PDB file of C-alpha atoms in Angstrom:
ATOM      1  CA  MET N   1       0.277   0.173  -0.022  1.00 51.00           C
ATOM      2  CA  ALA N   2       1.301   3.294  -1.039  1.00 58.00           C
ATOM      3  CA  THR N   3       1.986   6.405   1.395  1.00 76.00           C
ATOM      4  CA  ARG N   4      -0.801   8.557   0.486  1.00 89.00           C
ATOM      5  CA  PRO N   5      -0.693  12.722   0.824  1.00 95.00           C
ATOM      6  CA  ASP N   6      -2.994  14.687   1.832  1.00 96.00           C
ATOM      7  CA  LEU N   7      -3.461  16.800  -1.501  1.00 97.00           C
ATOM      8  CA  SER N   8      -6.584  19.293   0.034  1.00 97.00           C
ATOM      9  CA  GLY N   9      -5.856  22.861  -1.456  1.00 96.00           C
ATOM     10  CA  ARG N  10      -3.009  21.155  -3.810  1.00 98.00           C
ATOM     11  CA  SER N  11      -3.462  21.634  -7.835  1.00 98.00           C
ATOM     12  CA  ALA N  12      -2.171  19.177 -10.168  1.00 98.00           C
ATOM     13  CA  LEU N  13      -1.418  18.817 -14.264  1.00 98.00           C
ATOM     14  CA  VAL N  14      -1.789  14.956 -15.588  1.00 98.00           C
ATOM     15  CA  THR N  15      -0.348  14.950 -18.859  1.00 98.00           C
ATOM     16  CA  GLY N  16      -1.986  12.137 -21.171  1.00 96.00           C
ATOM     17  CA  ALA N  17      -4.884  11.741 -19.163  1.00 96.00           C
ATOM     18  CA  SER N  18      -7.150  10.520 -21.556  1.00 92.00           C
ATOM     19  CA  GLY N  19      -5.239   7.251 -21.397  1.00 87.00           C
ATOM     20  CA  GLY N  20      -5.563   4.301 -19.400  1.00 89.00           C
ATOM     21  CA  ILE N  21      -2.413   5.194 -16.736  1.00 94.00           C
ATOM     22  CA  GLY N  22      -2.927   8.905 -16.956  1.00 96.00           C
ATOM     23  CA  GLY N  23      -7.092   8.661 -15.747  1.00 96.00           C
ATOM     24  CA  ALA N  24      -5.811   6.142 -12.947  1.00 96.00           C
ATOM     25  CA  ILE N  25      -3.202   8.680 -11.860  1.00 97.00           C
ATOM     26  CA  ALA N  26      -6.025  11.507 -12.080  1.00 98.00           C
ATOM     27  CA  GLN N  27      -8.191   9.674 -10.390  1.00 97.00           C
ATOM     28  CA  ALA N  28      -6.075   8.843  -7.101  1.00 97.00           C
ATOM     29  CA  LEU N  29      -4.868  12.545  -6.820  1.00 98.00           C
ATOM     30  CA  HIS N  30      -8.169  13.714  -6.982  1.00 98.00           C
ATOM     31  CA  ARG N  31      -9.654  11.042  -4.258  1.00 97.00           C
ATOM     32  CA  GLN N  32      -6.665  12.847  -2.360  1.00 97.00           C
ATOM     33  CA  GLY N  33      -8.249  15.951  -2.753  1.00 97.00           C
ATOM     34  CA  ALA N  34      -6.573  17.902  -5.444  1.00 98.00           C
ATOM     35  CA  SER N  35      -7.850  19.748  -7.876  1.00 98.00           C
ATOM     36  CA  VAL N  36      -7.062  17.912 -11.268  1.00 98.00           C
ATOM     37  CA  ILE N  37      -6.158  19.181 -14.813  1.00 98.00           C
ATOM     38  CA  VAL N  38      -6.687  16.428 -17.079  1.00 97.00           C
ATOM     39  CA  HIS N  39      -4.335  16.959 -20.310  1.00 98.00           C
ATOM     40  CA  GLY N  40      -4.961  14.939 -23.427  1.00 96.00           C
ATOM     41  CA  ARG N  41      -5.558  15.289 -27.076  1.00 93.00           C
ATOM     42  CA  ARG N  42      -9.364  13.344 -26.767  1.00 93.00           C
ATOM     43  CA  GLN N  43     -11.529  16.061 -25.640  1.00 94.00           C
ATOM     44  CA  ASP N  44     -14.490  13.844 -25.661  1.00 95.00           C
ATOM     45  CA  VAL N  45     -12.505  11.372 -23.190  1.00 94.00           C
ATOM     46  CA  LEU N  46     -11.023  13.940 -20.641  1.00 96.00           C
ATOM     47  CA  GLU N  47     -14.826  15.404 -20.519  1.00 96.00           C
ATOM     48  CA  ASP N  48     -15.646  11.782 -19.429  1.00 95.00           C
ATOM     49  CA  LEU N  49     -13.095  11.462 -17.180  1.00 95.00           C
ATOM     50  CA  ALA N  50     -14.128  15.090 -15.890  1.00 96.00           C
ATOM     51  CA  ARG N  51     -17.428  13.718 -15.352  1.00 96.00           C
ATOM     52  CA  GLU N  52     -16.379  10.576 -13.922  1.00 94.00           C
ATOM     53  CA  LEU N  53     -14.504  12.643 -11.072  1.00 95.00           C
ATOM     54  CA  GLY N  54     -17.218  15.647 -10.742  1.00 91.00           C
ATOM     55  CA  ASP N  55     -15.781  18.866  -9.093  1.00 95.00           C
ATOM     56  CA  ARG N  56     -12.337  20.019  -8.970  1.00 96.00           C
ATOM     57  CA  VAL N  57     -11.438  18.842 -12.463  1.00 97.00           C
ATOM     58  CA  ASP N  58     -10.550  21.137 -15.570  1.00 97.00           C
ATOM     59  CA  VAL N  59      -9.749  20.276 -18.914  1.00 97.00           C
ATOM     60  CA  ALA N  60      -6.741  20.905 -21.470  1.00 97.00           C
ATOM     61  CA  VAL N  61      -6.267  19.713 -24.603  1.00 97.00           C
ATOM     62  CA  ALA N  62      -3.262  20.202 -26.499  1.00 97.00           C
ATOM     63  CA  ASP N  63      -0.609  18.396 -28.761  1.00 97.00           C
ATOM     64  CA  LEU N  64       2.790  17.915 -26.955  1.00 97.00           C
ATOM     65  CA  ALA N  65       4.684  17.777 -30.230  1.00 97.00           C
ATOM     66  CA  ASP N  66       3.393  21.327 -30.912  1.00 97.00           C
ATOM     67  CA  ARG N  67       5.803  23.758 -29.071  1.00 96.00           C
ATOM     68  CA  GLU N  68       3.362  26.527 -29.433  1.00 97.00           C
ATOM     69  CA  ASP N  69       0.492  24.106 -27.811  1.00 97.00           C
ATOM     70  CA  VAL N  70       2.894  23.250 -25.043  1.00 98.00           C
ATOM     71  CA  ASP N  71       3.315  27.218 -24.235  1.00 97.00           C
ATOM     72  CA  ARG N  72      -0.183  27.475 -24.137  1.00 97.00           C
ATOM     73  CA  LEU N  73      -0.477  24.530 -21.778  1.00 98.00           C
ATOM     74  CA  ALA N  74       1.870  26.233 -19.663  1.00 98.00           C
ATOM     75  CA  ASP N  75       0.023  29.396 -19.729  1.00 97.00           C
ATOM     76  CA  ARG N  76      -3.044  27.847 -19.011  1.00 96.00           C
ATOM     77  CA  VAL N  77      -1.983  25.881 -15.723  1.00 97.00           C
ATOM     78  CA  ALA N  78       0.505  28.494 -13.962  1.00 96.00           C
ATOM     79  CA  GLY N  79       0.650  28.010 -10.558  1.00 96.00           C
ATOM     80  CA  VAL N  80      -0.201  24.272 -10.365  1.00 98.00           C
ATOM     81  CA  ASP N  81       1.635  22.398  -7.268  1.00 98.00           C
ATOM     82  CA  ILE N  82       2.095  19.265  -9.129  1.00 98.00           C
ATOM     83  CA  LEU N  83       3.042  18.181 -12.514  1.00 98.00           C
ATOM     84  CA  VAL N  84       2.755  14.980 -13.618  1.00 98.00           C
ATOM     85  CA  ALA N  85       4.584  14.176 -16.827  1.00 98.00           C
ATOM     86  CA  ASN N  86       2.424  11.097 -18.168  1.00 97.00           C
ATOM     87  CA  ALA N  87       1.977  11.622 -21.885  1.00 96.00           C
ATOM     88  CA  GLY N  88       4.213   9.258 -24.250  1.00 93.00           C
ATOM     89  CA  LEU N  89       4.428   7.541 -27.430  1.00 92.00           C
ATOM     90  CA  PRO N  90       5.405   4.010 -28.333  1.00 84.00           C
ATOM     91  CA  GLY N  91       8.630   4.972 -30.027  1.00 74.00           C
ATOM     92  CA  SER N  92       8.877   1.130 -30.906  1.00 76.00           C
ATOM     93  CA  GLY N  93      10.484  -0.373 -33.501  1.00 83.00           C
ATOM     94  CA  GLU N  94      13.982   0.062 -35.494  1.00 86.00           C
ATOM     95  CA  LEU N  95      15.222   3.801 -35.607  1.00 90.00           C
ATOM     96  CA  THR N  96      14.963   3.452 -39.479  1.00 90.00           C
ATOM     97  CA  ASP N  97      11.665   1.971 -39.469  1.00 90.00           C
ATOM     98  CA  TYR N  98      10.838   5.847 -38.788  1.00 90.00           C
ATOM     99  CA  SER N  99      10.237   9.237 -40.571  1.00 93.00           C
ATOM    100  CA  ARG N 100      12.557  12.149 -39.528  1.00 95.00           C
ATOM    101  CA  ALA N 101       9.223  13.783 -38.723  1.00 95.00           C
ATOM    102  CA  ASP N 102       7.666  10.496 -36.562  1.00 93.00           C
ATOM    103  CA  ALA N 103      10.863  10.400 -34.672  1.00 94.00           C
ATOM    104  CA  ASP N 104      10.878  13.952 -33.768  1.00 96.00           C
ATOM    105  CA  ARG N 105       7.547  13.779 -32.504  1.00 96.00           C
ATOM    106  CA  VAL N 106       8.430  10.779 -30.346  1.00 95.00           C
ATOM    107  CA  LEU N 107      11.682  12.947 -29.072  1.00 96.00           C
ATOM    108  CA  ASP N 108       9.158  15.917 -28.381  1.00 97.00           C
ATOM    109  CA  VAL N 109       6.330  14.327 -26.528  1.00 97.00           C
ATOM    110  CA  ASN N 110       8.197  12.167 -24.633  1.00 97.00           C
ATOM    111  CA  LEU N 111      11.130  14.040 -23.356  1.00 98.00           C
ATOM    112  CA  GLY N 112      11.039  17.485 -24.585  1.00 98.00           C
ATOM    113  CA  SER N 113       7.583  18.622 -23.421  1.00 98.00           C
ATOM    114  CA  PRO N 114       8.025  17.182 -19.914  1.00 98.00           C
ATOM    115  CA  VAL N 115      11.284  19.515 -19.943  1.00 98.00           C
ATOM    116  CA  ARG N 116       9.558  22.669 -21.487  1.00 98.00           C
ATOM    117  CA  LEU N 117       6.817  22.087 -19.053  1.00 98.00           C
ATOM    118  CA  THR N 118       9.051  21.814 -16.467  1.00 98.00           C
ATOM    119  CA  HIS N 119      10.821  24.978 -17.311  1.00 98.00           C
ATOM    120  CA  ALA N 120       7.533  27.091 -17.386  1.00 98.00           C
ATOM    121  CA  LEU N 121       6.021  26.061 -14.195  1.00 98.00           C
ATOM    122  CA  LEU N 122       9.410  25.244 -11.925  1.00 98.00           C
ATOM    123  CA  PRO N 123       9.721  28.851 -10.704  1.00 98.00           C
ATOM    124  CA  SER N 124       6.147  29.719  -9.396  1.00 97.00           C
ATOM    125  CA  MET N 125       7.065  26.108  -7.170  1.00 98.00           C
ATOM    126  CA  LEU N 126      10.096  27.954  -6.322  1.00 98.00           C
ATOM    127  CA  ASP N 127       8.600  30.734  -5.334  1.00 98.00           C
ATOM    128  CA  ARG N 128       5.921  29.269  -2.962  1.00 97.00           C
ATOM    129  CA  ASP N 129       8.557  27.006  -1.239  1.00 97.00           C
ATOM    130  CA  ARG N 130       6.252  24.214  -2.444  1.00 97.00           C
ATOM    131  CA  GLY N 131       5.325  21.493  -5.212  1.00 98.00           C
ATOM    132  CA  HIS N 132       6.388  18.310  -6.786  1.00 98.00           C
ATOM    133  CA  LEU N 133       7.356  16.985 -10.334  1.00 98.00           C
ATOM    134  CA  VAL N 134       6.583  13.428 -11.619  1.00 98.00           C
ATOM    135  CA  TYR N 135       7.774  12.068 -14.607  1.00 98.00           C
ATOM    136  CA  ILE N 136       6.336   8.451 -15.842  1.00 97.00           C
ATOM    137  CA  SER N 137       9.401   6.761 -17.558  1.00 96.00           C
ATOM    138  CA  SER N 138       9.584   3.260 -17.716  1.00 93.00           C
ATOM    139  CA  ILE N 139      11.803   0.110 -17.147  1.00 91.00           C
ATOM    140  CA  ALA N 140      13.144   0.145 -20.596  1.00 89.00           C
ATOM    141  CA  GLY N 141      14.224   3.818 -19.337  1.00 91.00           C
ATOM    142  CA  LYS N 142      16.926   1.580 -17.092  1.00 89.00           C
ATOM    143  CA  THR N 143      17.323  -1.566 -19.334  1.00 84.00           C
ATOM    144  CA  PRO N 144      19.051  -1.781 -23.140  1.00 73.00           C
ATOM    145  CA  SER N 145      15.836  -3.336 -24.736  1.00 75.00           C
ATOM    146  CA  VAL N 146      16.079  -4.674 -28.613  1.00 76.00           C
ATOM    147  CA  GLY N 147      14.509  -2.555 -31.196  1.00 80.00           C
ATOM    148  CA  ALA N 148      14.011   0.486 -29.123  1.00 83.00           C
ATOM    149  CA  SER N 149      16.265   2.457 -29.310  1.00 88.00           C
ATOM    150  CA  LEU N 150      14.060   5.584 -30.102  1.00 92.00           C
ATOM    151  CA  TYR N 151      11.878   4.735 -26.976  1.00 92.00           C
ATOM    152  CA  ALA N 152      15.170   4.017 -24.990  1.00 90.00           C
ATOM    153  CA  ALA N 153      16.314   7.376 -25.694  1.00 94.00           C
ATOM    154  CA  THR N 154      13.629   9.548 -24.282  1.00 95.00           C
ATOM    155  CA  LYS N 155      13.303   7.325 -21.299  1.00 95.00           C
ATOM    156  CA  PHE N 156      16.301   7.120 -20.193  1.00 93.00           C
ATOM    157  CA  GLY N 157      16.881  10.672 -20.854  1.00 96.00           C
ATOM    158  CA  LEU N 158      13.899  11.208 -18.686  1.00 97.00           C
ATOM    159  CA  ARG N 159      15.432   9.126 -15.888  1.00 95.00           C
ATOM    160  CA  GLY N 160      18.502  11.557 -16.296  1.00 96.00           C
ATOM    161  CA  PHE N 161      16.373  14.829 -16.110  1.00 98.00           C
ATOM    162  CA  ALA N 162      14.659  13.670 -13.019  1.00 98.00           C
ATOM    163  CA  LEU N 163      17.812  12.336 -11.058  1.00 96.00           C
ATOM    164  CA  ALA N 164      19.843  15.537 -11.522  1.00 97.00           C
ATOM    165  CA  LEU N 165      16.599  17.792 -11.150  1.00 98.00           C
ATOM    166  CA  HIS N 166      16.145  16.228  -7.685  1.00 98.00           C
ATOM    167  CA  GLU N 167      19.702  17.017  -6.566  1.00 97.00           C
ATOM    168  CA  ASP N 168      19.520  20.423  -8.044  1.00 97.00           C
ATOM    169  CA  LEU N 169      15.805  20.965  -5.944  1.00 98.00           C
ATOM    170  CA  ARG N 170      17.364  19.512  -2.748  1.00 96.00           C
ATOM    171  CA  ASN N 171      15.957  21.983   0.279  1.00 95.00           C
ATOM    172  CA  THR N 172      14.125  23.823  -1.719  1.00 98.00           C
ATOM    173  CA  GLY N 173      10.660  22.295  -0.555  1.00 97.00           C
ATOM    174  CA  VAL N 174      10.264  21.345  -4.579  1.00 98.00           C
ATOM    175  CA  GLY N 175      10.380  17.578  -5.055  1.00 98.00           C
ATOM    176  CA  VAL N 176      11.365  15.044  -8.000  1.00 98.00           C
ATOM    177  CA  THR N 177       9.817  11.449  -8.593  1.00 98.00           C
ATOM    178  CA  ALA N 178      10.416   9.196 -11.891  1.00 98.00           C
ATOM    179  CA  VAL N 179       8.387   6.239 -11.900  1.00 98.00           C
ATOM    180  CA  PHE N 180       9.616   3.312 -13.831  1.00 96.00           C
ATOM    181  CA  PRO N 181       6.537   0.994 -15.289  1.00 94.00           C
ATOM    182  CA  GLY N 182       7.646  -1.889 -16.581  1.00 86.00           C
ATOM    183  CA  PHE N 183       4.920  -3.902 -18.765  1.00 80.00           C
ATOM    184  CA  ILE N 184       1.280  -2.254 -17.704  1.00 82.00           C
ATOM    185  CA  ALA N 185      -2.118  -4.435 -17.953  1.00 71.00           C
ATOM    186  CA  GLU N 186      -5.367  -3.486 -19.090  1.00 63.00           C
ATOM    187  CA  THR N 187      -4.507  -0.595 -20.959  1.00 57.00           C
ATOM    188  CA  GLY N 188      -1.863   1.717 -21.985  1.00 47.00           C
ATOM    189  CA  LEU N 189       1.199   1.263 -24.371  1.00 47.00           C
ATOM    190  CA  TRP N 190       1.725  -2.009 -23.554  1.00 44.00           C
ATOM    191  CA  GLY N 191      -2.170  -3.118 -22.488  1.00 45.00           C
ATOM    192  CA  ASP N 192      -3.599  -1.717 -25.814  1.00 49.00           C
ATOM    193  CA  THR N 193      -1.199  -4.488 -27.660  1.00 47.00           C
ATOM    194  CA  GLY N 194      -3.218  -7.535 -26.518  1.00 53.00           C
ATOM    195  CA  LEU N 195       0.171  -9.164 -26.519  1.00 49.00           C
ATOM    196  CA  LYS N 196       1.268 -11.796 -23.889  1.00 57.00           C
ATOM    197  CA  LEU N 197       4.399 -11.784 -22.171  1.00 52.00           C
ATOM    198  CA  PRO N 198       6.407 -14.961 -21.956  1.00 50.00           C
ATOM    199  CA  ALA N 199       6.166 -17.075 -19.516  1.00 48.00           C
ATOM    200  CA  GLY N 200       8.226 -16.504 -16.052  1.00 47.00           C
ATOM    201  CA  SER N 201       7.665 -12.857 -16.703  1.00 50.00           C
ATOM    202  CA  GLY N 202       5.841 -11.996 -13.665  1.00 53.00           C
ATOM    203  CA  ARG N 203       2.450 -10.177 -12.490  1.00 68.00           C
ATOM    204  CA  LEU N 204       1.961  -7.351 -14.646  1.00 77.00           C
ATOM    205  CA  ARG N 205       1.560  -4.323 -12.478  1.00 83.00           C
ATOM    206  CA  THR N 206      -2.380  -2.202 -13.323  1.00 90.00           C
ATOM    207  CA  PRO N 207      -2.703   1.541 -13.917  1.00 93.00           C
ATOM    208  CA  ASP N 208      -3.334   1.571 -10.340  1.00 94.00           C
ATOM    209  CA  ASP N 209      -0.192   0.492  -9.256  1.00 94.00           C
ATOM    210  CA  VAL N 210       1.078   3.164 -11.411  1.00 96.00           C
ATOM    211  CA  ALA N 211      -1.116   5.893  -9.748  1.00 96.00           C
ATOM    212  CA  ASP N 212      -0.184   4.260  -5.956  1.00 96.00           C
ATOM    213  CA  ALA N 213       3.459   5.130  -7.148  1.00 97.00           C
ATOM    214  CA  VAL N 214       2.766   8.737  -7.727  1.00 98.00           C
ATOM    215  CA  LEU N 215       1.406   8.865  -4.631  1.00 98.00           C
ATOM    216  CA  GLU N 216       4.106   7.583  -2.798  1.00 97.00           C
ATOM    217  CA  GLY N 217       6.434   9.658  -4.937  1.00 98.00           C
ATOM    218  CA  ILE N 218       4.866  13.201  -3.797  1.00 98.00           C
ATOM    219  CA  ALA N 219       4.292  12.030  -0.268  1.00 97.00           C
ATOM    220  CA  THR N 220       8.068  10.773   0.340  1.00 97.00           C
ATOM    221  CA  ASN N 221      10.125  12.786  -2.823  1.00 97.00           C
ATOM    222  CA  LYS N 222      12.347   9.355  -3.226  1.00 97.00           C
ATOM    223  CA  PRO N 223      13.597   9.972  -6.360  1.00 97.00           C
ATOM    224  CA  GLU N 224      12.911   6.576  -8.383  1.00 97.00           C
ATOM    225  CA  ILE N 225      10.003   4.315  -7.936  1.00 96.00           C
ATOM    226  CA  ASP N 226       9.934   1.113  -9.777  1.00 95.00           C
ATOM    227  CA  VAL N 227       6.472  -0.855 -10.942  1.00 93.00           C
ATOM    228  CA  ALA N 228       7.285  -3.956 -11.981  1.00 85.00           C
ATOM    229  CA  PRO N 229       8.038  -7.690 -11.357  1.00 80.00           C
ATOM    230  CA  ILE N 230      11.736  -8.262  -9.872  1.00 76.00           C
ATOM    231  CA  VAL N 231      12.458 -10.286 -13.349  1.00 72.00           C
ATOM    232  CA  GLN N 232      12.168  -6.624 -14.948  1.00 70.00           C
ATOM    233  CA  ARG N 233      13.343  -4.709 -11.903  1.00 67.00           C
ATOM    234  CA  SER N 234      16.551  -6.749 -11.707  1.00 69.00           C
ATOM    235  CA  GLY N 235      17.526  -5.907 -15.382  1.00 65.00           C
ATOM    236  CA  GLY N 236      17.311  -1.853 -14.336  1.00 66.00           C
ATOM    237  CA  TRP N 237      19.427  -3.024 -11.424  1.00 64.00           C
ATOM    238  CA  LEU N 238      22.343  -4.976 -13.547  1.00 64.00           C
ATOM    239  CA  THR N 239      22.555  -2.910 -16.710  1.00 65.00           C
ATOM    240  CA  GLY N 240      24.953  -0.024 -14.812  1.00 69.00           C
ATOM    241  CA  PHE N 241      27.167  -2.729 -13.996  1.00 60.00           C
ATOM    242  CA  ALA N 242      26.964  -5.347 -16.966  1.00 63.00           C
ATOM    243  CA  PRO N 243      24.973  -3.699 -19.541  1.00 67.00           C
ATOM    244  CA  ARG N 244      26.332  -6.418 -22.439  1.00 70.00           C
ATOM    245  CA  LEU N 245      24.903  -9.074 -20.063  1.00 63.00           C
ATOM    246  CA  VAL N 246      21.659  -7.830 -19.771  1.00 57.00           C
ATOM    247  CA  ALA N 247      20.910  -7.133 -23.687  1.00 65.00           C
ATOM    248  CA  ALA N 248      22.448 -10.577 -23.958  1.00 67.00           C
ATOM    249  CA  SER N 249      19.423 -11.814 -21.130  1.00 68.00           C
ATOM    250  CA  ILE N 250      17.123  -9.987 -23.234  1.00 59.00           C
ATOM    251  CA  ARG N 251      18.084 -11.305 -26.777  1.00 61.00           C
ATOM    252  CA  ALA N 252      18.247 -14.750 -25.431  1.00 63.00           C
ATOM    253  CA  GLY N 253      14.518 -14.253 -23.665  1.00 60.00           C
ATOM    254  CA  GLY N 254      12.949 -13.627 -27.372  1.00 57.00           C
ATOM    255  CA  GLY N 255      13.247  -9.806 -26.618  1.00 54.00           C
ATOM    256  CA  ALA N 256      13.887  -9.040 -30.750  1.00 54.00           C
ATOM    257  CA  LYS N 257      10.815 -11.602 -31.531  1.00 61.00           C
ATOM    258  CA  LEU N 258       8.801  -9.548 -28.715  1.00 55.00           C
ATOM    259  CA  SER N 259      10.431  -5.831 -29.960  1.00 59.00           C
ATOM    260  CA  LYS N 260       9.019  -6.908 -33.166  1.00 56.00           C
ATOM    261  CA  ALA N 261       5.514  -7.770 -32.551  1.00 55.00           C
ATOM    262  CA  LEU N 262       5.138  -4.622 -30.145  1.00 52.00           C
ATOM    263  CA  ALA N 263       6.143  -1.947 -32.606  1.00 53.00           C
ATOM    264  CA  GLU N 264       4.139  -3.365 -35.208  1.00 56.00           C
ATOM    265  CA  ALA N 265       0.935  -3.661 -32.798  1.00 54.00           C
ATOM    266  CA  GLN N 266       1.958   0.148 -31.857  1.00 52.00           C
ATOM    267  CA  ARG N 267       2.391   1.273 -35.564  1.00 56.00           C
ATOM    268  CA  ASP N 268      -0.906   3.123 -35.322  1.00 59.00           C
ATOM    269  CA  LYS N 269      -0.088   5.211 -32.165  1.00 58.00           C
ATOM    270  CA  ARG N 270       3.300   6.506 -33.621  1.00 51.00           C
TER     271      ARG N 270
END
């Protein structure tokens, strides 16, 4: 059970809330008393979520691949206490399978927009000596997964950004947490594919598990929280010591075949 902070009187922006994981995060923050701004590109889905939550909810539609849209979003939510940068594109598949435009879109949404939103929202948090920045990365931001170089670039980058920012903001009242989901059941970039993991991969975590990790991060200011079975987490632990061994283990476990199937299943989300 995650530590649950009292967020009464606090405000939060959740990007990518039109997806299952973002929706679960928005619901968790709202249950703890926060006023929540739910962001996405699908206004109808966001409005359904807002009706489900009831009061203390606002809807913000923006394309995070468009820098002007990111700036407009930042202006609209100026003064929020919590940023949860959850929005993301798959980025799965060989790099050469992407057009330049598609590759830039993955980089802008997954890494560029969290940095730009942080740059815009952090000063007011520092002025108030209060706030929390949460970045939804991925276990792929810790392990050298085959067939996911573009996705890994964004998620490794988000990890480095969060870790360094956590150090920069020590003793300021503003916290930073990066959350690292593995394969998530039911919904999200993996859950929506309908693919099955090899036997022995461990129990898939759920969107509610990710939401609990967000609450824990806000309550404790832990710099990193994994949301994955031990098989997936162990790759992250070992990569710093033996990256070639981890990569070889992933290949031996059918990682290339799985990555190819994943890229094909996610092609329409690029």
